[in-house]
């Protein structure tokens, strides 16, 4: 099966959703309340272990393959949104794509440098301001004197992400994407409780203003990353 698996985690619940990409249908949706898993107070770690031990075989039978990767969705209330902007003087030159890439990459590195305890999950460009005029899309090949890019970074504590990675690693499961559920829900305002649709909108690049970065070979600029959706 050509599947997409979402594992949504909150302080109260763990839900597992299996989506068949070929038929475009939800195949399974199971919800586990942490308070029901034990007579004692069940920790997040205990809850994840319980669910994985009891559901891996079930999932593998449905997808007819080994469970090697999932999309982890985090419904934690302690996500952090950092807004930042970068300005460049153009002196009436044309705005180029590679310059935009560099500016956003440089801003990302500055955020990480000053917040080494954070992991960036989403990068959203809220605004392009060209000579005080606002644009929703990149005004490429436009001459200007000054360009300002306003960017929002949605982050989680790095130690929490590593904590979760280590739990799933015991079951040989990696994360395809780590998604902030609150952000994902904002993409389906008409039905914010539809976790599957929210997750699919993130992985399918529904928000054209979200920057998806992928590792690229190191260059003299450092560990550069290719910005994807904004220029597709």
Coordinates of N, CA and C in Angstrom, one line a residue:
X1 N 0.8 -1.2 0.0 CA 0.0 0.0 0.0 C 0.9 1.3 0.0
X2 N 0.5 2.2 -0.8 CA 1.2 3.5 -0.8 C 0.5 4.4 0.2
X3 N 1.1 4.4 1.4 CA 0.4 4.9 2.6 C 1.1 6.1 3.1
X4 N 0.4 6.9 3.9 CA 0.9 8.0 4.7 C 0.4 7.8 6.1
X5 N 1.3 7.8 7.1 CA 0.9 7.4 8.5 C 1.2 8.6 9.3
X6 N 0.1 9.0 10.1 CA 0.3 10.2 11.0 C 0.1 9.7 12.4
X7 N 1.0 10.1 13.3 CA 1.0 9.8 14.7 C 0.8 11.1 15.5
X8 N -0.4 11.4 15.9 CA -0.7 12.7 16.6 C -0.6 12.5 18.1
X9 N 0.3 13.3 18.7 CA 0.6 13.2 20.1 C 0.2 14.5 20.9
X10 N -0.6 14.3 21.9 CA -1.0 15.4 22.9 C -0.7 14.9 24.3
X11 N -0.9 15.7 25.2 CA -0.7 15.3 26.6 C -1.8 14.3 27.1
X12 N -2.9 14.3 26.4 CA -4.1 13.5 26.8 C -4.3 12.2 25.9
X13 N -3.9 12.4 24.6 CA -4.3 11.4 23.7 C -3.1 11.0 22.7
X14 N -3.2 9.8 22.2 CA -2.3 9.4 21.1 C -3.2 8.9 20.0
X15 N -3.1 9.4 18.8 CA -3.9 8.9 17.7 C -3.1 8.5 16.5
X16 N -3.5 7.4 15.9 CA -2.7 6.9 14.7 C -3.7 6.9 13.5
X17 N -3.3 7.5 12.4 CA -4.2 7.6 11.3 C -3.4 7.0 10.1
X18 N -4.0 6.1 9.3 CA -3.4 5.5 8.1 C -4.2 6.0 6.9
X19 N -3.5 6.6 5.9 CA -4.1 7.1 4.7 C -3.6 6.4 3.5
X20 N -4.5 5.9 2.7 CA -4.1 5.3 1.4 C -4.0 6.3 0.3
X21 N -2.8 6.6 -0.1 CA -2.6 7.7 -1.1 C -3.1 7.3 -2.5
X22 N -3.2 6.0 -2.8 CA -3.8 5.6 -4.1 C -5.3 5.8 -4.2
X23 N -6.0 5.3 -3.2 CA -7.5 5.5 -3.1 C -7.9 6.8 -2.5
X24 N -6.9 7.5 -1.9 CA -7.2 8.8 -1.3 C -8.3 8.6 -0.2
X25 N -8.1 7.6 0.6 CA -9.1 7.3 1.7 C -8.4 7.0 3.0
X26 N -9.0 7.4 4.1 CA -8.6 7.0 5.4 C -8.9 5.6 5.6
X27 N -7.8 4.8 6.0 CA -8.0 3.3 6.2 C -8.2 3.0 7.6
X28 N -7.5 3.7 8.5 CA -7.7 3.5 9.9 C -7.4 4.7 10.7
X29 N -8.2 4.9 11.8 CA -8.0 6.0 12.7 C -8.3 5.5 14.1
X30 N -7.2 5.4 14.9 CA -7.4 4.9 16.3 C -6.9 5.9 17.3
X31 N -7.7 6.1 18.3 CA -7.4 7.1 19.4 C -7.2 6.3 20.7
X32 N -6.1 6.7 21.4 CA -5.8 6.1 22.7 C -5.7 7.2 23.7
X33 N -6.6 7.1 24.7 CA -6.6 8.1 25.8 C -5.5 7.6 26.9
X34 N -4.6 8.5 27.2 CA -3.5 8.1 28.1 C -4.1 7.6 29.5
X35 N -5.2 8.3 29.9 CA -5.7 7.9 31.2 C -6.3 6.5 31.2
X36 N -6.6 6.0 30.0 CA -7.2 4.7 30.0 C -6.2 3.5 29.8
X37 N -5.0 3.9 29.6 CA -3.9 2.9 29.4 C -3.4 2.3 30.7
X38 N -3.7 2.9 31.8 CA -3.2 2.4 33.0 C -4.0 2.9 34.2
X39 N -4.0 2.2 35.3 CA -4.7 2.7 36.5 C -3.9 3.8 37.1
X40 N -2.6 3.9 36.8 CA -1.8 4.9 37.4 C -1.7 6.1 36.3
X41 N -1.1 7.1 36.7 CA -0.8 8.2 35.7 C 0.2 7.7 34.7
X42 N -0.2 7.7 33.5 CA 0.6 7.2 32.4 C 1.4 8.4 31.8
X43 N 2.7 8.2 31.7 CA 3.5 9.3 31.1 C 3.4 9.2 29.6
X44 N 3.9 10.3 28.9 CA 3.9 10.3 27.5 C 4.8 9.1 27.0
X45 N 5.9 8.9 27.6 CA 6.8 7.8 27.2 C 6.1 6.4 27.3
X46 N 5.5 6.2 28.5 CA 4.8 5.0 28.7 C 3.7 4.8 27.7
X47 N 3.0 5.9 27.4 CA 1.8 5.8 26.5 C 2.3 5.4 25.1
X48 N 3.4 6.1 24.6 CA 3.9 5.8 23.3 C 4.4 4.3 23.2
X49 N 5.1 3.9 24.2 CA 5.6 2.5 24.2 C 4.4 1.5 24.2
X50 N 3.4 1.8 25.0 CA 2.2 0.9 25.0 C 1.6 0.8 23.7
X51 N 1.3 2.0 23.1 CA 0.7 2.0 21.8 C 1.5 1.3 20.7
X52 N 2.8 1.6 20.7 CA 3.6 1.0 19.6 C 3.7 -0.5 19.8
X53 N 3.9 -1.0 21.0 CA 4.0 -2.4 21.2 C 2.7 -3.2 20.8
X54 N 1.6 -2.5 20.9 CA 0.3 -3.1 20.6 C -0.3 -2.8 19.2
X55 N 0.4 -1.9 18.5 CA -0.2 -1.5 17.2 C 0.7 -1.7 16.0
X56 N 2.0 -1.9 16.2 CA 2.9 -2.1 15.1 C 2.5 -3.2 14.2
X57 N 2.2 -4.4 14.7 CA 1.8 -5.5 13.9 C 0.5 -5.2 13.1
X58 N -0.4 -4.6 13.8 CA -1.7 -4.2 13.2 C -1.5 -3.3 12.0
X59 N -0.6 -2.2 12.2 CA -0.3 -1.3 11.1 C 0.4 -2.0 10.0
X60 N 1.3 -2.8 10.3 CA 2.1 -3.5 9.2 C 1.2 -4.4 8.4
X61 N 0.2 -5.0 9.0 CA -0.7 -5.9 8.3 C -1.6 -5.0 7.3
X62 N -1.9 -3.8 7.7 CA -2.7 -2.9 6.9 C -1.9 -2.4 5.7
X63 N -0.7 -2.0 6.0 CA 0.1 -1.4 4.9 C 0.9 -2.4 4.1
X64 N 0.9 -3.7 4.6 CA 1.6 -4.8 4.0 C 3.1 -4.5 3.8
X65 N 3.7 -3.9 4.8 CA 5.1 -3.5 4.8 C 5.5 -3.3 6.2
X66 N 6.8 -3.2 6.4 CA 7.4 -2.9 7.7 C 7.1 -1.4 8.0
X67 N 6.8 -1.1 9.3 CA 6.6 0.3 9.7 C 8.0 0.9 10.0
X68 N 8.5 1.7 9.0 CA 9.8 2.3 9.2 C 9.8 3.8 9.4
X69 N 8.7 4.4 9.0 CA 8.6 5.9 9.2 C 7.2 6.4 9.3
X70 N 7.1 7.5 10.0 CA 5.7 8.1 10.2 C 5.9 9.6 10.1
X71 N 4.7 10.3 10.1 CA 4.7 11.7 10.2 C 4.2 12.0 11.7
X72 N 5.1 12.6 12.5 CA 4.8 12.9 13.9 C 4.1 14.2 14.0
X73 N 2.9 14.3 14.5 CA 2.3 15.6 14.8 C 2.2 15.8 16.2
X74 N 2.6 17.0 16.6 CA 2.7 17.4 18.0 C 1.7 18.5 18.4
X75 N 0.8 18.1 19.3 CA -0.3 19.0 19.7 C 0.1 19.6 21.0
X76 N 1.4 19.7 21.3 CA 1.8 20.3 22.6 C 1.5 21.8 22.6
X77 N 1.2 22.4 23.7 CA 0.9 23.8 23.8 C 2.1 24.6 24.0
X78 N 3.3 24.0 24.1 CA 4.5 24.8 24.3 C 5.3 25.0 23.0
X79 N 4.6 24.9 21.9 CA 5.3 25.3 20.6 C 5.6 26.8 20.7
X80 N 6.6 27.2 20.0 CA 7.1 28.6 20.1 C 7.1 29.2 18.7
X81 N 6.5 30.4 18.5 CA 6.5 31.0 17.2 C 7.4 32.3 17.3
X82 N 8.5 32.3 16.4 CA 9.4 33.4 16.4 C 9.2 34.2 15.1
X83 N 9.0 35.5 15.2 CA 8.9 36.3 14.0 C 10.2 37.1 13.9
X84 N 10.6 37.1 12.6 CA 11.9 37.9 12.4 C 11.8 38.4 10.9
X85 N 12.6 39.4 10.7 CA 12.7 40.0 9.3 C 14.1 40.3 8.9
X86 N 14.3 40.3 7.6 CA 15.6 40.7 7.1 C 15.4 41.7 6.0
X87 N 16.4 42.6 5.9 CA 16.3 43.7 4.9 C 17.5 43.7 4.0
X88 N 17.3 44.0 2.7 CA 18.4 44.1 1.8 C 18.2 45.3 0.9
X89 N 19.3 46.1 0.8 CA 19.3 47.2 -0.2 C 19.6 46.7 -1.6
X90 N 18.8 47.1 -2.5 CA 19.0 46.5 -3.9 C 19.5 47.6 -4.9
X91 N 19.4 48.8 -4.6 CA 19.9 49.9 -5.4 C 19.4 49.8 -6.8
X92 N 18.1 49.6 -6.9 CA 17.4 49.5 -8.2 C 17.8 48.3 -9.1
X93 N 18.3 47.3 -8.4 CA 18.7 46.0 -9.2 C 17.5 45.1 -9.1
X94 N 17.5 44.1 -10.0 CA 16.4 43.1 -10.0 C 16.5 42.1 -8.9
X95 N 15.3 41.8 -8.3 CA 15.3 40.8 -7.3 C 15.5 39.4 -7.9
X96 N 16.4 38.6 -7.4 CA 16.7 37.3 -7.9 C 16.4 36.2 -6.9
X97 N 16.0 35.0 -7.5 CA 15.6 33.9 -6.6 C 16.7 33.5 -5.7
X98 N 17.9 33.3 -6.2 CA 19.0 32.9 -5.3 C 19.3 33.8 -4.1
X99 N 19.0 35.1 -4.3 CA 19.2 36.1 -3.3 C 18.1 35.9 -2.2
X100 N 16.9 35.6 -2.6 CA 15.8 35.3 -1.6 C 16.2 34.1 -0.8
X101 N 16.7 33.0 -1.5 CA 17.1 31.8 -0.8 C 18.1 32.1 0.2
X102 N 19.1 32.9 -0.1 CA 20.2 33.2 0.8 C 19.7 34.0 2.0
X103 N 18.9 34.9 1.8 CA 18.4 35.8 2.8 C 17.6 35.0 3.9
X104 N 16.7 34.1 3.4 CA 15.9 33.3 4.3 C 16.8 32.2 5.0
X105 N 17.7 31.7 4.3 CA 18.7 30.7 4.9 C 19.5 31.4 6.0
X106 N 20.0 32.6 5.7 CA 20.8 33.4 6.7 C 19.9 33.7 7.9
X107 N 18.7 34.1 7.7 CA 17.8 34.4 8.8 C 17.6 33.2 9.7
X108 N 17.4 32.0 9.0 CA 17.2 30.8 9.8 C 18.4 30.5 10.6
X109 N 19.6 30.6 10.1 CA 20.8 30.4 10.8 C 21.0 31.3 12.0
X110 N 20.6 32.5 11.8 CA 20.6 33.5 12.9 C 19.7 33.1 14.1
X111 N 18.5 32.6 13.7 CA 17.5 32.2 14.7 C 18.1 31.0 15.5
X112 N 18.7 30.0 14.8 CA 19.3 28.8 15.4 C 20.5 29.2 16.3
X113 N 21.3 30.2 15.8 CA 22.4 30.6 16.6 C 22.1 31.2 17.9
X114 N 21.0 31.9 17.9 CA 20.5 32.6 19.1 C 19.5 31.8 20.0
X115 N 19.1 30.7 19.4 CA 18.2 29.8 20.1 C 18.6 28.3 19.9
X116 N 19.8 28.0 20.4 CA 20.4 26.7 20.1 C 19.6 25.5 20.8
X117 N 18.7 25.9 21.7 CA 17.9 24.8 22.3 C 16.6 24.5 21.5
X118 N 16.4 25.2 20.4 CA 15.2 25.0 19.6 C 15.4 24.2 18.3
X119 N 14.3 23.5 17.9 CA 14.3 22.9 16.6 C 13.2 23.5 15.8
X120 N 13.5 24.0 14.6 CA 12.6 24.7 13.7 C 11.8 23.6 12.9
X121 N 10.5 23.6 13.1 CA 9.6 22.7 12.4 C 9.0 23.3 11.1
X122 N 8.7 24.6 11.1 CA 8.1 25.2 10.0 C 8.6 26.6 9.8
X123 N 8.8 27.0 8.5 CA 9.2 28.3 8.2 C 8.2 28.9 7.2
X124 N 7.5 30.0 7.6 CA 6.5 30.6 6.8 C 6.8 32.0 6.5
X125 N 6.8 32.4 5.2 CA 7.1 33.7 4.8 C 5.7 34.5 4.9
X126 N 5.6 35.4 5.8 CA 4.4 36.2 6.0 C 4.2 37.3 5.0
X127 N 5.4 37.9 4.6 CA 5.3 39.1 3.8 C 6.6 39.4 3.0
X128 N 6.4 39.9 1.8 CA 7.5 40.5 1.1 C 7.2 42.0 0.9
X129 N 8.1 42.8 1.4 CA 7.8 44.3 1.3 C 8.9 44.9 0.4
X130 N 8.4 45.4 -0.7 CA 9.3 46.0 -1.7 C 9.0 47.5 -1.8
X131 N 10.0 48.3 -1.4 CA 9.9 49.7 -1.3 C 8.5 50.1 -0.7
X132 N 8.3 49.5 0.5 CA 7.1 49.8 1.4 C 5.8 49.2 0.7
X133 N 5.9 48.5 -0.3 CA 4.7 47.9 -0.9 C 4.7 46.4 -0.6
X134 N 3.5 45.9 -0.1 CA 3.4 44.5 0.4 C 3.0 43.6 -0.8
X135 N 3.7 42.4 -0.8 CA 3.4 41.3 -1.8 C 3.2 40.0 -1.0
X136 N 2.2 39.2 -1.5 CA 2.0 37.9 -1.0 C 2.9 36.8 -1.6
X137 N 3.4 37.1 -2.8 CA 4.3 36.2 -3.5 C 5.6 36.9 -3.8
X138 N 6.6 36.1 -4.2 CA 7.9 36.7 -4.4 C 7.9 37.6 -5.7
X139 N 8.2 38.9 -5.5 CA 8.2 39.8 -6.7 C 9.6 39.6 -7.5
X140 N 9.8 38.5 -8.1 CA 11.0 38.2 -8.8 C 11.1 39.1 -10.0
X141 N 12.4 39.5 -10.4 CA 12.7 40.3 -11.5 C 12.1 41.7 -11.4
X142 N 11.8 42.1 -10.2 CA 11.3 43.5 -10.0 C 12.4 44.3 -9.5
X143 N 12.6 45.5 -10.1 CA 13.6 46.4 -9.6 C 13.1 47.1 -8.3
X144 N 14.1 47.3 -7.4 CA 13.7 48.0 -6.2 C 14.9 48.6 -5.5
X145 N 14.6 49.4 -4.5 CA 15.7 50.0 -3.7 C 15.9 49.2 -2.4
X146 N 14.7 48.7 -1.9 CA 14.8 48.0 -0.6 C 13.8 46.8 -0.6
X147 N 14.3 45.7 -0.1 CA 13.4 44.5 0.1 C 13.4 44.1 1.6
X148 N 12.2 43.8 2.1 CA 12.1 43.3 3.5 C 11.3 42.0 3.4
X149 N 11.9 41.0 4.0 CA 11.2 39.7 4.1 C 10.8 39.4 5.6
X150 N 9.5 39.2 5.8 CA 9.0 38.9 7.2 C 8.7 37.4 7.3
X151 N 9.4 36.7 8.2 CA 9.3 35.3 8.3 C 8.9 34.8 9.7
X152 N 8.1 33.8 9.8 CA 7.7 33.2 11.0 C 8.3 31.8 11.2
X153 N 8.9 31.5 12.3 CA 9.5 30.2 12.6 C 8.8 29.5 13.7
X154 N 8.2 28.4 13.4 CA 7.5 27.6 14.4 C 8.4 26.5 15.0
X155 N 8.7 26.6 16.3 CA 9.7 25.8 16.9 C 9.2 24.9 18.1
X156 N 10.0 23.9 18.4 CA 9.8 23.1 19.6 C 11.2 23.0 20.3
X157 N 11.1 22.7 21.6 CA 12.4 22.4 22.3 C 13.1 21.2 21.7
X158 N 14.4 21.4 21.4 CA 15.2 20.4 20.8 C 15.3 19.1 21.6
X159 N 15.4 19.3 23.0 CA 15.5 18.1 23.8 C 14.2 17.3 23.9
X160 N 13.1 17.9 23.7 CA 11.8 17.2 23.6 C 11.7 16.4 22.3
X161 N 12.2 17.0 21.2 CA 12.2 16.3 19.9 C 13.1 15.1 20.0
X162 N 14.3 15.3 20.6 CA 15.3 14.2 20.7 C 14.7 13.1 21.6
X163 N 14.0 13.5 22.7 CA 13.4 12.5 23.6 C 12.4 11.6 22.8
X164 N 11.6 12.2 21.9 CA 10.7 11.4 21.2 C 11.4 10.6 20.1
X165 N 12.4 11.1 19.5 CA 13.2 10.4 18.5 C 13.8 9.1 19.1
X166 N 14.3 9.2 20.3 CA 14.9 8.1 21.0 C 13.8 7.0 21.3
X167 N 12.6 7.4 21.7 CA 11.6 6.4 21.9 C 11.3 5.6 20.7
X168 N 11.0 6.3 19.6 CA 10.7 5.6 18.3 C 11.8 4.9 17.7
X169 N 13.0 5.3 18.0 CA 14.2 4.7 17.5 C 14.3 3.2 18.0
X170 N 13.8 3.0 19.2 CA 13.8 1.6 19.8 C 13.0 0.7 18.9
X171 N 12.1 1.2 18.1 CA 11.2 0.4 17.3 C 11.6 0.5 15.8
X172 N 12.8 1.1 15.6 CA 13.3 1.3 14.2 C 12.3 2.2 13.4
X173 N 11.8 3.2 14.0 CA 10.9 4.1 13.3 C 11.5 5.5 13.3
X174 N 11.5 6.0 12.1 CA 12.0 7.4 11.9 C 10.9 8.3 11.6
X175 N 11.2 9.6 11.6 CA 10.2 10.6 11.3 C 10.4 11.2 9.9
X176 N 9.3 11.0 9.1 CA 9.4 11.7 7.7 C 9.3 13.2 7.9
X177 N 8.3 13.6 8.7 CA 8.1 15.0 9.0 C 7.7 15.1 10.4
X178 N 8.1 16.2 11.1 CA 7.6 16.5 12.4 C 6.7 17.8 12.2
X179 N 5.5 17.7 12.6 CA 4.5 18.7 12.3 C 3.9 19.3 13.5
X180 N 3.8 20.6 13.6 CA 3.1 21.3 14.7 C 1.6 21.2 14.4
X181 N 0.8 20.5 15.2 CA -0.6 20.3 14.9 C -1.4 21.6 14.9
X182 N -1.0 22.5 15.8 CA -1.7 23.8 15.8 C -1.6 24.5 14.5
X183 N -0.4 24.5 13.9 CA -0.1 25.1 12.6 C -0.9 24.4 11.6
X184 N -0.9 23.0 11.6 CA -1.6 22.2 10.6 C -3.1 22.5 10.6
X185 N -3.6 22.6 11.8 CA -5.1 22.9 11.9 C -5.4 24.3 11.4
X186 N -4.5 25.2 11.4 CA -4.8 26.5 10.9 C -5.0 26.5 9.3
X187 N -4.6 25.4 8.7 CA -4.7 25.3 7.3 C -6.1 24.7 6.9
X188 N -6.8 24.2 7.9 CA -8.2 23.7 7.6 C -9.1 24.4 8.6
X189 N -9.3 25.6 8.5 CA -10.1 26.4 9.4 C -11.5 26.0 9.4
X190 N -12.0 25.5 8.3 CA -13.4 25.0 8.2 C -13.7 23.8 9.0
X191 N -12.6 23.0 9.3 CA -12.8 21.7 10.0 C -11.5 21.5 10.8
X192 N -11.2 22.3 11.8 CA -9.9 22.2 12.5 C -9.7 20.9 13.3
X193 N -10.7 20.1 13.5 CA -10.6 18.8 14.2 C -10.3 17.7 13.3
X194 N -10.2 18.0 12.0 CA -9.8 16.9 11.0 C -8.3 16.8 11.0
X195 N -7.7 16.0 11.8 CA -6.3 15.9 12.0 C -5.7 15.3 10.7
X196 N -6.3 14.4 10.0 CA -5.8 13.8 8.8 C -5.7 14.9 7.7
X197 N -6.7 15.6 7.5 CA -6.7 16.7 6.5 C -5.6 17.7 6.8
X198 N -5.5 18.1 8.1 CA -4.5 19.0 8.5 C -3.1 18.5 8.2
X199 N -2.8 17.2 8.5 CA -1.5 16.7 8.3 C -1.2 16.6 6.8
X200 N -2.2 16.1 6.0 CA -2.0 16.0 4.6 C -1.7 17.4 3.9
X201 N -2.3 18.4 4.4 CA -2.1 19.7 3.8 C -0.6 20.2 4.1
X202 N -0.1 19.8 5.2 CA 1.3 20.1 5.4 C 2.3 19.3 4.5
X203 N 2.1 18.0 4.5 CA 3.0 17.1 3.8 C 2.9 17.3 2.3
X204 N 1.7 17.8 1.8 CA 1.5 18.0 0.4 C 1.8 19.4 -0.1
X205 N 2.3 20.3 0.9 CA 2.7 21.6 0.5 C 1.5 22.5 0.2
X206 N 0.4 22.4 0.9 CA -0.8 23.2 0.7 C -0.5 24.7 0.8
X207 N 0.3 25.1 1.8 CA 0.6 26.5 2.1 C 1.8 26.9 1.3
X208 N 1.5 27.6 0.2 CA 2.6 28.0 -0.7 C 3.6 29.0 -0.1
X209 N 3.2 29.5 1.1 CA 4.1 30.4 1.8 C 5.0 29.7 2.8
X210 N 4.8 28.4 2.9 CA 5.7 27.7 3.8 C 7.0 27.2 3.0
X211 N 8.1 27.5 3.6 CA 9.4 27.1 3.0 C 9.8 25.7 3.5
X212 N 10.0 24.8 2.5 CA 10.5 23.5 2.8 C 11.9 23.4 2.5
X213 N 12.8 23.0 3.4 CA 14.2 23.0 3.2 C 14.7 21.5 3.2
X214 N 15.6 21.3 2.3 CA 16.2 19.9 2.2 C 17.7 20.1 2.2
X215 N 18.4 19.1 2.8 CA 19.9 19.2 2.9 C 20.5 19.2 1.5
X216 N 21.5 20.0 1.4 CA 22.3 20.0 0.1 C 23.8 19.8 0.5
X217 N 24.6 19.5 -0.5 CA 26.0 19.4 -0.3 C 26.6 20.7 0.3
X218 N 27.5 20.6 1.3 CA 28.1 21.8 1.8 C 28.8 22.7 0.8
X219 N 28.6 24.0 0.8 CA 29.3 24.9 -0.1 C 30.1 25.9 0.8
X220 N 30.8 26.8 0.1 CA 31.6 27.7 0.9 C 30.7 28.7 1.7
X221 N 29.4 28.6 1.5 CA 28.4 29.4 2.3 C 28.0 28.6 3.6
X222 N 28.5 27.4 3.7 CA 28.1 26.5 4.8 C 27.2 25.5 4.4
X223 N 26.5 24.9 5.3 CA 25.6 23.8 5.0 C 24.3 24.4 4.4
X224 N 24.3 24.7 3.1 CA 23.2 25.4 2.5 C 22.0 24.4 2.3
X225 N 20.9 25.0 2.2 CA 19.7 24.2 2.0 C 18.8 24.7 0.8
X226 N 18.2 23.8 0.1 CA 17.4 24.2 -1.1 C 16.0 24.6 -0.6
X227 N 15.6 25.8 -1.0 CA 14.2 26.2 -0.7 C 13.3 25.7 -1.8
X228 N 12.2 25.1 -1.4 CA 11.5 24.3 -2.4 C 10.1 24.9 -2.8
X229 N 9.2 24.9 -2.0 CA 7.8 25.2 -2.4 C 7.6 26.7 -2.9
X230 N 8.4 27.6 -2.4 CA 8.2 29.0 -2.8 C 8.4 29.2 -4.3
X231 N 9.3 28.4 -4.8 CA 9.7 28.6 -6.2 C 9.2 27.5 -7.2
X232 N 8.3 26.7 -6.7 CA 7.8 25.6 -7.6 C 6.7 26.1 -8.5

